[in-house]
Amino acid sequence: MERGSFLSRGSSSSLSSLLSLDEKSFLPLPVHQKARIRVPALLGHSLYRRVILWCAAVLSLSCLALFGGIRHPRGAILDWVDLRPTAKDRFEEPHMILVLPAANDTTEVPEGENMPSWLRFRHLNGYFNGLKALVPASDHKPEYPRLSGEESPFPLTVTYTGLPTPTPFVPHPDYESSDYKVKHHKVEPCYLDKDKRIPVPDLYAYHGRVQGQPDPIIGSHSLLGLRDDICFDRFGRYGPYGLGYSYDAGGLEVGLDTERRGSEVVWEKTGKINYDKIGIDWGDAQARCYESNKRRFAGSAERGSPLQQSLRRRERTTIPRQAVVIRAFTGFQWTHHAILNFRAMVSELALRSGGEYQVHLLLHVRNEKEPIWADPVTAQRILDENVPDEFHSLCTLWTEAQMRLLYPGDFGPSVEDPSGMDIHGVYRSAHMALQHFAMSHPEYEYFWNWELDVRWLGNYYELFDRLGIWAKKQSRVGMWERSAKYYIPKYHGDWNSFTDLVRNETHASGRSAIFGPVEFPGKAPLRSETGGKSFLPASCIDGDKSECGVGEDADLITLNPIFDAEESGWVFASDVTGYRLTDPTPPRRCAIVTASRLSRRLLEVMHEETWRMHHTMFSEMFPASMALHHGLKAVYAPHPVYIDRKWDLDSVDQAFNGGRDHSAGGHGSPFDLRNEHNHKGTTWYYNSEFAGLLWRRWLGYAQFDGRGTNGGRSGEGTLRGGREEEETADSTGRLCLRSMLVHPIKFEHPSELE
Ligand SMILES: *[C@@H]1O[C@H](CO)[C@@H](O)[C@H](O)[C@H]1NC(C)=O
Ligand SMILES: *[C@@H]1O[C@H](CO)[C@@H](O)[C@H](O)[C@H]1NC(C)=O
């Protein structure tokens, strides 16, 4: 596979050639998988055929509307599609009994005295079982985590009767439901092309879980409202966006070199979408989508005159818009896999939601000498050289020189400056560019700061939407203390027990829980605070505070604990600039990995602190510390994180909550330079080794399994997985995983290593 061949691909061809697409793509989506109508054979005339199909579709849709079906509150199609395997008509094969063996532990190391936890335990195998071992979620027995004394479920047997069939997974609200329509403005569907012929495709999921697959060790699907009774393979996830078919067919050619039995199902309804012929322009598609839906959103000038409004019987709620700001930079190598990921983001977040989200690429132009504002030809050349054509219209260019201009003046000394880098530079102050972006985009209420080397195995809308909803439900009482601790469900019990536990631990520590703005020597008020304004909602000001913050949208949602940086041993804990050095360093909070959601008002606070007070802190620390100082609502959302080895649960808690008062902060923090290695076996941390391994196995490429003497490391051991292994008759097939975030993904196709 050629890398970067996007540059050489031809420009868009004429739209008329689209008409060669399978005509099925213009029919309404079949509502019921099994009811595949065979009558067309009887009705030769295609007009009659269409009329009958349309009638049937309209009839079944109205039945659904009338009788409701079994609707998920969020309208997931999976809930009313028949999920019994229909694959038997596709693949004739004998029933098989698959035996999933117990892990072969003999290559593992004995416990060494100095062996760190993440290398000390035996590897788990259940992640690598495939689709043939799919079982209903209720029958699923995880290899891990287990309480001490709980027996291994292996060996496990699975009866295999043929490949299961995936179905569309739609985590968006049911925009056509009467419930939605009563409360909201109508949602106009969005299309990939200008002629509104090609609807945005849905991704596909399998119903069930793969037998033996471990459960997440940290965080929880069900707590956050993420579906955990479904799994995704590479074709269901990315097939709609161009994985699994050739350039000739308008695909990206990736995935053809992997096992792909039964993958055709994914394109049955839409055909293989020819992104080349569409001449896909994602920014333009987003703009069209927003334009046809702008009445839906808060702050829109188009909501009609007061007279028109008073004539309406019901006021419909408008919803806030959210920007997804991907931090790109010049020199980034755009691979076909990266293109798939960003196509998925725009489709799932922006187009499929009727413009609720909008994806932006905030492109850091590293060469400050480029006259990007003076000369459009230069700006265009930078885009041409650094970003695939289809994403050009999503880009906003910026430079560090621009930050020096926007935030002029003396920032004063830093408490410590371990990196020695420029205070306006992206390394220490990545937030500056985001602050400016937010100030110049008043149309958005929330901003997801997102990184190029993050992947979400699942539908992005489900992730972003559910995190926002969950965070909104959280109380501000005990919020900072809960957010400072990793949630390990198998060890801590349910969320109520966890909340109780943290309350008890806070009490036992003798410190009082943080509530509202934090005072410290040298603190200066914001303009709004001088005017007597507070960021606390009314529910926190009087009464018993039991509902304090409940129902309030979060100002900061992070994906790792928000820990106390003081004495944490985190390298940049004292990279704090602009405060009087004669005062104690202000209290700080930090969350590693900058992928997070920030509210407009948090960014306004950060902006004012930067330009007016010349305060800043290292990138991972500034947002959370500003929320702490000014009493904004900040939560860590415990999303599901998996681990590669069979740690005992006590060790997990000791390693990840080994900081002060059983938290992830202060002395003993897992973010201490000496402790960070514990994250290497997880699926989510900047130095994770397991994230890439698991992701590439899921993509269908063989990987060294990391098993070997002295605990084994990344790149050691035996090559496992990949096409040859997945295609053998006794293999369980390609991987199907529950949704998860993976980071960092530094490469995807094996050729990128060459
Ligand atoms: C387990 O691993 C050992 C050592 O690599 C190997 O000799 C043995 O055949 C393996 N056993 C099974 C059941 O795979
Ligand atoms: C918290 O403390 C209370 C009172 O001592 C106790 O009953 C409860 O079990 C504790 N909860 C947890 C989760 O430790």
PDB file of N, CA, C and O in Angstrom, residues 22 41 105 113 129 234 263 295 306 361 408 464 499 539 541 547 559 587 591 594 609 626 629 639 667:
ATOM      1  N   ASP A  22     -25.404   1.285  -7.383  1.00  0.00           N
ATOM      2  CA  ASP A  22     -26.524   0.364  -7.235  1.00  0.00           C
ATOM      3  C   ASP A  22     -27.798   1.143  -6.880  1.00  0.00           C
ATOM      4  O   ASP A  22     -27.804   1.956  -5.981  1.00  0.00           O
ATOM      5  N   ALA A  41     -38.759 -10.445  -8.270  1.00  0.00           N
ATOM      6  CA  ALA A  41     -38.638 -11.396  -9.364  1.00  0.00           C
ATOM      7  C   ALA A  41     -39.969 -11.541 -10.096  1.00  0.00           C
ATOM      8  O   ALA A  41     -40.023 -11.768 -11.298  1.00  0.00           O
ATOM      9  N   ASP A 105       0.235 -20.599  30.078  1.00  0.00           N
ATOM     10  CA  ASP A 105       0.985 -19.726  30.966  1.00  0.00           C
ATOM     11  C   ASP A 105       2.464 -20.065  31.059  1.00  0.00           C
ATOM     12  O   ASP A 105       3.208 -19.390  31.756  1.00  0.00           O
ATOM     13  N   GLU A 113      11.452  -9.804  42.181  1.00  0.00           N
ATOM     14  CA  GLU A 113      11.306  -8.811  43.252  1.00  0.00           C
ATOM     15  C   GLU A 113      11.139  -7.407  42.704  1.00  0.00           C
ATOM     16  O   GLU A 113      10.360  -6.613  43.201  1.00  0.00           O
ATOM     17  N   ASN A 129      -9.957 -13.675  20.682  1.00  0.00           N
ATOM     18  CA  ASN A 129     -10.980 -14.529  20.102  1.00  0.00           C
ATOM     19  C   ASN A 129     -11.801 -13.695  19.127  1.00  0.00           C
ATOM     20  O   ASN A 129     -11.971 -12.496  19.316  1.00  0.00           O
ATOM     21  N   ARG A 234     -13.822  -4.648  11.949  1.00  0.00           N
ATOM     22  CA  ARG A 234     -13.254  -3.561  11.138  1.00  0.00           C
ATOM     23  C   ARG A 234     -14.149  -3.181   9.971  1.00  0.00           C
ATOM     24  O   ARG A 234     -14.199  -2.012   9.590  1.00  0.00           O
ATOM     25  N   SER A 263     -17.914  -9.960   4.816  1.00  0.00           N
ATOM     26  CA  SER A 263     -17.916  -8.510   5.039  1.00  0.00           C
ATOM     27  C   SER A 263     -18.884  -7.782   4.104  1.00  0.00           C
ATOM     28  O   SER A 263     -19.281  -6.657   4.385  1.00  0.00           O
ATOM     29  N   ARG A 295     -32.117  26.182  12.337  1.00  0.00           N
ATOM     30  CA  ARG A 295     -33.177  26.531  13.300  1.00  0.00           C
ATOM     31  C   ARG A 295     -33.079  25.749  14.604  1.00  0.00           C
ATOM     32  O   ARG A 295     -33.636  26.128  15.616  1.00  0.00           O
ATOM     33  N   PRO A 306     -40.070  37.781  16.533  1.00  0.00           N
ATOM     34  CA  PRO A 306     -40.894  37.561  17.731  1.00  0.00           C
ATOM     35  C   PRO A 306     -42.351  37.293  17.366  1.00  0.00           C
ATOM     36  O   PRO A 306     -43.010  36.482  18.011  1.00  0.00           O
ATOM     37  N   LEU A 361     -10.234  21.020  11.778  1.00  0.00           N
ATOM     38  CA  LEU A 361      -8.820  20.667  11.925  1.00  0.00           C
ATOM     39  C   LEU A 361      -8.066  21.961  12.215  1.00  0.00           C
ATOM     40  O   LEU A 361      -8.042  22.867  11.373  1.00  0.00           O
ATOM     41  N   PRO A 408       0.304  39.219  24.155  1.00  0.00           N
ATOM     42  CA  PRO A 408       1.582  39.919  24.277  1.00  0.00           C
ATOM     43  C   PRO A 408       1.917  40.208  25.737  1.00  0.00           C
ATOM     44  O   PRO A 408       1.110  39.963  26.629  1.00  0.00           O
ATOM     45  N   PHE A 464     -19.303  10.862  22.406  1.00  0.00           N
ATOM     46  CA  PHE A 464     -19.357  12.273  22.804  1.00  0.00           C
ATOM     47  C   PHE A 464     -20.695  12.613  23.464  1.00  0.00           C
ATOM     48  O   PHE A 464     -20.745  13.337  24.458  1.00  0.00           O
ATOM     49  N   THR A 499     -18.955   6.311  45.146  1.00  0.00           N
ATOM     50  CA  THR A 499     -19.214   7.642  45.702  1.00  0.00           C
ATOM     51  C   THR A 499     -19.103   7.621  47.225  1.00  0.00           C
ATOM     52  O   THR A 499     -18.470   8.495  47.824  1.00  0.00           O
ATOM     53  N   SER A 539     -28.720  25.807  42.319  1.00  0.00           N
ATOM     54  CA  SER A 539     -28.913  24.612  43.160  1.00  0.00           C
ATOM     55  C   SER A 539     -27.792  24.449  44.185  1.00  0.00           C
ATOM     56  O   SER A 539     -27.904  23.654  45.114  1.00  0.00           O
ATOM     57  N   ILE A 541     -26.408  27.122  45.840  1.00  0.00           N
ATOM     58  CA  ILE A 541     -26.242  28.310  46.675  1.00  0.00           C
ATOM     59  C   ILE A 541     -27.067  28.226  47.945  1.00  0.00           C
ATOM     60  O   ILE A 541     -26.596  28.549  49.010  1.00  0.00           O
ATOM     61  N   GLU A 547     -28.768  18.467  45.334  1.00  0.00           N
ATOM     62  CA  GLU A 547     -28.915  18.504  43.874  1.00  0.00           C
ATOM     63  C   GLU A 547     -27.915  19.453  43.237  1.00  0.00           C
ATOM     64  O   GLU A 547     -28.052  19.798  42.059  1.00  0.00           O
ATOM     65  N   LEU A 559     -10.648  12.514  30.283  1.00  0.00           N
ATOM     66  CA  LEU A 559     -10.668  11.077  30.046  1.00  0.00           C
ATOM     67  C   LEU A 559      -9.624  10.346  30.878  1.00  0.00           C
ATOM     68  O   LEU A 559      -9.357   9.160  30.667  1.00  0.00           O
ATOM     69  N   PRO A 587      -2.797  26.089  44.049  1.00  0.00           N
ATOM     70  CA  PRO A 587      -3.269  24.705  43.914  1.00  0.00           C
ATOM     71  C   PRO A 587      -3.520  24.375  42.445  1.00  0.00           C
ATOM     72  O   PRO A 587      -3.962  25.238  41.685  1.00  0.00           O
ATOM     73  N   ALA A 591      -4.966  16.640  34.171  1.00  0.00           N
ATOM     74  CA  ALA A 591      -5.429  15.378  33.581  1.00  0.00           C
ATOM     75  C   ALA A 591      -4.555  15.080  32.372  1.00  0.00           C
ATOM     76  O   ALA A 591      -4.481  15.886  31.447  1.00  0.00           O
ATOM     77  N   THR A 594      -4.591  15.381  26.552  1.00  0.00           N
ATOM     78  CA  THR A 594      -5.389  16.612  26.472  1.00  0.00           C
ATOM     79  C   THR A 594      -6.742  16.415  25.796  1.00  0.00           C
ATOM     80  O   THR A 594      -7.522  17.357  25.710  1.00  0.00           O
ATOM     81  N   GLU A 609      -7.428  34.903  31.929  1.00  0.00           N
ATOM     82  CA  GLU A 609      -6.261  34.663  32.790  1.00  0.00           C
ATOM     83  C   GLU A 609      -4.969  34.806  31.988  1.00  0.00           C
ATOM     84  O   GLU A 609      -3.959  35.278  32.503  1.00  0.00           O
ATOM     85  N   MET A 626      -7.766  26.063  36.122  1.00  0.00           N
ATOM     86  CA  MET A 626      -8.644  27.233  36.000  1.00  0.00           C
ATOM     87  C   MET A 626     -10.059  26.893  36.484  1.00  0.00           C
ATOM     88  O   MET A 626     -10.710  27.706  37.141  1.00  0.00           O
ATOM     89  N   HIS A 629      -9.803  26.953  40.314  1.00  0.00           N
ATOM     90  CA  HIS A 629      -9.689  28.285  40.907  1.00  0.00           C
ATOM     91  C   HIS A 629     -11.019  29.032  40.878  1.00  0.00           C
ATOM     92  O   HIS A 629     -11.327  29.774  41.795  1.00  0.00           O
ATOM     93  N   HIS A 639     -14.391   6.212  31.316  1.00  0.00           N
ATOM     94  CA  HIS A 639     -14.678   5.425  30.111  1.00  0.00           C
ATOM     95  C   HIS A 639     -13.947   4.082  30.211  1.00  0.00           C
ATOM     96  O   HIS A 639     -12.976   3.952  30.950  1.00  0.00           O
ATOM     97  N   HIS A 667       1.515  12.564  46.514  1.00  0.00           N
ATOM     98  CA  HIS A 667       2.644  11.640  46.615  1.00  0.00           C
ATOM     99  C   HIS A 667       2.203  10.197  46.315  1.00  0.00           C
ATOM    100  O   HIS A 667       1.210   9.730  46.850  1.00  0.00           O
TER     101      HIS A 667
END
